[in-house]
Amino acid sequence: MPLSSDPAATRPPTPGRSRNMAAIKRRDTQPERAIRSLLHAAGKRYRVDVRLQLEGARPRPDIVFTRARVAVFVDGCFWHCCPEHGRQPSVNGGYWGPKLERNVARDRAADEALRAAGWTVVRVWEHEAPEEAKERIIAVLDATTSASRDARTG
Ligand SMILES: [Zn+2]
C-alpha cells in the first residue's frame, strides 16, 4: 500500500482559525521555550511553573528568578490583549470580550501583588523577538542584583 510522504495530504484541511486557537492555547509556547533556552545559554538559572503565594494573588509566572525576585510572564497576544494583535473587532464583543477583560484584570492584579511583595515583573509579548526579550530580562536581572548588593553594603 503506497504511503503519502506528505502528512498534511492525509488529513482533512483545518480552518486557519481553529489551528491558530490551538497554537495560542498551548501552555508551553514556542516563544517561551526560545526565551528560556536563550537565558540558559546566557548562564541564567531560573525556575519554571512556580506558583507564588502572595497577598491577594497566586500568580504563576512562566520564568522565575527566585533569588533576584524577578518574575517573567510571556503573554499570548490573544489571551492577554496585546495592543498590536489583541484587539480584533470580533474579539471585543460576545463571549470573548468579558473573558479577555478578566484575563487582563487578573494580570494587573498579579503585577500589583508581586510588586507589593518586592518582586520585579517583566512581561513579554509572544510577538516580541526572543533575543530582545532575553536582553530585557537580563538587564532587569542585572539591575536588581546590583541594587540588592548596594542595599546590603550601603
Ligand atoms: Zn502581539
mmCIF file of C-alpha atoms and ligand atoms in Angstrom:
data_model
loop_
_atom_site.group_PDB
_atom_site.id
_atom_site.type_symbol
_atom_site.label_atom_id
_atom_site.label_comp_id
_atom_site.label_asym_id
_atom_site.label_seq_id
_atom_site.Cartn_x
_atom_site.Cartn_y
_atom_site.Cartn_z
ATOM 1 C CA MET A 1 0.000 0.000 0.000
ATOM 2 C CA PRO A 2 1.568 3.331 -1.009
ATOM 3 C CA LEU A 3 2.004 5.863 1.781
ATOM 4 C CA SER A 4 1.874 9.574 1.135
ATOM 5 C CA SER A 5 5.090 11.338 2.019
ATOM 6 C CA ASP A 6 3.140 14.481 2.842
ATOM 7 C CA PRO A 7 1.354 14.005 6.181
ATOM 8 C CA ALA A 8 -0.868 17.012 5.508
ATOM 9 C CA ALA A 9 -2.297 15.230 2.498
ATOM 10 C CA THR A 10 -3.736 12.509 4.718
ATOM 11 C CA ARG A 11 -5.614 14.945 6.932
ATOM 12 C CA PRO A 12 -8.694 16.957 6.078
ATOM 13 C CA PRO A 13 -7.920 20.664 5.751
ATOM 14 C CA THR A 14 -8.201 22.554 9.042
ATOM 15 C CA PRO A 15 -9.724 26.003 9.106
ATOM 16 C CA GLY A 16 -6.993 28.534 9.878
ATOM 17 C CA ARG A 17 -8.773 29.971 12.839
ATOM 18 C CA SER A 18 -9.093 26.758 14.827
ATOM 19 C CA ARG A 19 -5.457 25.964 14.137
ATOM 20 C CA ASN A 20 -4.465 29.392 15.456
ATOM 21 C CA MET A 21 -6.575 28.924 18.543
ATOM 22 C CA ALA A 22 -4.900 25.621 19.293
ATOM 23 C CA ALA A 23 -1.490 27.200 18.936
ATOM 24 C CA ILE A 24 -2.463 30.072 21.209
ATOM 25 C CA LYS A 25 -3.879 27.789 23.887
ATOM 26 C CA ARG A 26 -0.796 25.641 24.265
ATOM 27 C CA ARG A 27 0.719 26.118 27.664
ATOM 28 C CA ASP A 28 4.412 25.904 26.885
ATOM 29 C CA THR A 29 4.566 28.256 23.960
ATOM 30 C CA GLN A 30 7.251 28.445 21.336
ATOM 31 C CA PRO A 31 8.475 31.979 22.251
ATOM 32 C CA GLU A 32 8.557 30.926 25.889
ATOM 33 C CA ARG A 33 10.799 27.968 25.095
ATOM 34 C CA ALA A 34 13.035 30.137 22.907
ATOM 35 C CA ILE A 35 13.478 32.718 25.669
ATOM 36 C CA ARG A 36 14.218 30.016 28.236
ATOM 37 C CA SER A 37 16.923 28.437 26.148
ATOM 38 C CA LEU A 38 18.494 31.840 25.401
ATOM 39 C CA LEU A 39 18.553 32.632 29.123
ATOM 40 C CA HIS A 40 20.017 29.246 29.848
ATOM 41 C CA ALA A 41 22.710 29.788 27.207
ATOM 42 C CA ALA A 42 23.495 33.144 28.852
ATOM 43 C CA GLY A 43 24.154 31.295 32.112
ATOM 44 C CA LYS A 44 20.963 32.435 33.846
ATOM 45 C CA ARG A 45 19.311 29.865 36.059
ATOM 46 C CA TYR A 46 15.604 30.058 36.636
ATOM 47 C CA ARG A 47 12.653 28.011 37.754
ATOM 48 C CA VAL A 48 9.534 27.320 35.764
ATOM 49 C CA ASP A 49 5.927 26.708 36.736
ATOM 50 C CA VAL A 50 6.299 28.032 40.238
ATOM 51 C CA ARG A 51 3.083 29.224 41.776
ATOM 52 C CA LEU A 52 3.754 32.084 44.153
ATOM 53 C CA GLN A 53 1.626 32.572 47.245
ATOM 54 C CA LEU A 54 1.107 36.278 47.636
ATOM 55 C CA GLU A 55 -1.291 38.579 49.386
ATOM 56 C CA GLY A 56 -4.270 38.876 47.055
ATOM 57 C CA ALA A 57 -2.967 36.731 44.196
ATOM 58 C CA ARG A 58 -1.383 33.394 43.376
ATOM 59 C CA PRO A 59 0.422 34.170 40.154
ATOM 60 C CA ARG A 60 2.272 31.540 38.185
ATOM 61 C CA PRO A 61 4.973 33.304 36.174
ATOM 62 C CA ASP A 62 6.462 31.479 33.206
ATOM 63 C CA ILE A 63 10.034 32.066 34.331
ATOM 64 C CA VAL A 64 11.044 32.801 37.925
ATOM 65 C CA PHE A 65 14.356 34.024 39.286
ATOM 66 C CA THR A 66 13.849 33.256 42.936
ATOM 67 C CA ARG A 67 16.885 34.949 44.434
ATOM 68 C CA ALA A 68 16.647 38.114 42.327
ATOM 69 C CA ARG A 69 12.861 38.099 42.788
ATOM 70 C CA VAL A 70 12.204 38.624 39.123
ATOM 71 C CA ALA A 71 9.053 37.139 37.627
ATOM 72 C CA VAL A 72 8.731 36.839 33.859
ATOM 73 C CA PHE A 73 5.452 36.305 32.043
ATOM 74 C CA VAL A 74 5.349 35.510 28.344
ATOM 75 C CA ASP A 75 1.875 36.690 27.413
ATOM 76 C CA GLY A 76 -0.062 35.373 24.451
ATOM 77 C CA CYS A 77 -1.232 38.195 22.185
ATOM 78 C CA PHE A 78 -4.790 36.905 22.062
ATOM 79 C CA TRP A 79 -5.390 35.897 25.671
ATOM 80 C CA HIS A 80 -3.736 38.929 27.172
ATOM 81 C CA CYS A 81 -4.958 41.505 24.638
ATOM 82 C CA CYS A 82 -1.721 42.709 23.121
ATOM 83 C CA PRO A 83 -2.169 46.237 21.748
ATOM 84 C CA GLU A 84 -0.937 45.129 18.328
ATOM 85 C CA HIS A 85 -2.790 41.835 17.835
ATOM 86 C CA GLY A 86 -5.265 41.509 20.677
ATOM 87 C CA ARG A 87 -7.995 43.876 19.604
ATOM 88 C CA GLN A 88 -9.665 42.263 16.650
ATOM 89 C CA PRO A 89 -13.236 43.611 16.471
ATOM 90 C CA SER A 90 -14.622 40.066 16.547
ATOM 91 C CA VAL A 91 -12.936 39.530 19.876
ATOM 92 C CA ASN A 92 -14.216 42.571 21.697
ATOM 93 C CA GLY A 93 -17.832 41.545 21.928
ATOM 94 C CA GLY A 94 -19.837 38.481 22.828
ATOM 95 C CA TYR A 95 -18.199 35.550 24.522
ATOM 96 C CA TRP A 96 -14.552 36.579 24.354
ATOM 97 C CA GLY A 97 -14.786 40.224 25.393
ATOM 98 C CA PRO A 98 -15.582 39.731 29.106
ATOM 99 C CA LYS A 99 -13.337 36.672 29.318
ATOM 100 C CA LEU A 100 -10.349 38.563 27.966
ATOM 101 C CA GLU A 101 -11.083 41.543 30.174
ATOM 102 C CA ARG A 102 -10.946 39.223 33.176
ATOM 103 C CA ASN A 103 -7.599 37.882 31.976
ATOM 104 C CA VAL A 104 -6.170 41.376 31.753
ATOM 105 C CA ALA A 105 -7.599 42.321 35.157
ATOM 106 C CA ARG A 106 -6.008 39.195 36.636
ATOM 107 C CA ASP A 107 -2.678 40.111 35.037
ATOM 108 C CA ARG A 108 -2.756 43.570 36.565
ATOM 109 C CA ALA A 109 -3.719 42.165 39.986
ATOM 110 C CA ALA A 110 -0.809 39.718 39.782
ATOM 111 C CA ASP A 111 1.585 42.539 38.846
ATOM 112 C CA GLU A 112 0.404 44.578 41.810
ATOM 113 C CA ALA A 113 0.673 41.705 44.272
ATOM 114 C CA LEU A 114 4.154 40.829 43.003
ATOM 115 C CA ARG A 115 5.419 44.390 43.250
ATOM 116 C CA ALA A 116 3.929 44.772 46.717
ATOM 117 C CA ALA A 117 5.883 41.658 47.736
ATOM 118 C CA GLY A 118 9.128 43.094 46.402
ATOM 119 C CA TRP A 119 9.209 41.341 43.044
ATOM 120 C CA THR A 120 10.134 42.866 39.715
ATOM 121 C CA VAL A 121 7.730 41.899 36.943
ATOM 122 C CA VAL A 122 8.796 41.533 33.320
ATOM 123 C CA ARG A 123 6.063 40.966 30.775
ATOM 124 C CA VAL A 124 6.991 39.820 27.314
ATOM 125 C CA TRP A 125 4.547 39.601 24.407
ATOM 126 C CA GLU A 126 4.685 36.403 22.433
ATOM 127 C CA HIS A 127 5.232 38.516 19.282
ATOM 128 C CA GLU A 128 8.477 40.024 20.627
ATOM 129 C CA ALA A 129 11.751 38.710 19.295
ATOM 130 C CA PRO A 130 13.064 36.171 21.846
ATOM 131 C CA GLU A 131 16.551 37.665 21.566
ATOM 132 C CA GLU A 132 15.282 41.126 22.542
ATOM 133 C CA ALA A 133 13.164 39.705 25.328
ATOM 134 C CA LYS A 134 16.198 37.904 26.691
ATOM 135 C CA GLU A 135 18.225 41.153 26.667
ATOM 136 C CA ARG A 136 15.447 42.929 28.521
ATOM 137 C CA ILE A 137 15.187 40.194 31.154
ATOM 138 C CA ILE A 138 18.945 40.133 31.694
ATOM 139 C CA ALA A 139 19.040 43.929 32.047
ATOM 140 C CA VAL A 140 16.363 43.695 34.746
ATOM 141 C CA LEU A 141 18.220 40.868 36.474
ATOM 142 C CA ASP A 142 21.470 42.821 36.468
ATOM 143 C CA ALA A 143 19.734 45.909 37.813
ATOM 144 C CA THR A 144 18.023 44.026 40.642
ATOM 145 C CA THR A 145 21.144 42.116 41.669
ATOM 146 C CA SER A 146 23.291 45.243 41.812
ATOM 147 C CA ALA A 147 20.528 47.096 43.650
ATOM 148 C CA SER A 148 20.300 44.427 46.334
ATOM 149 C CA ARG A 149 24.101 44.331 46.570
ATOM 150 C CA ASP A 150 24.131 48.103 47.107
ATOM 151 C CA ALA A 151 21.441 47.773 49.754
ATOM 152 C CA ARG A 152 23.476 45.175 51.624
ATOM 153 C CA THR A 153 26.784 47.030 51.523
ATOM 154 C CA GLY A 154 25.348 50.531 51.933
HETATM 155 ZN ZN ZN B 1 1.082 40.784 19.735
#
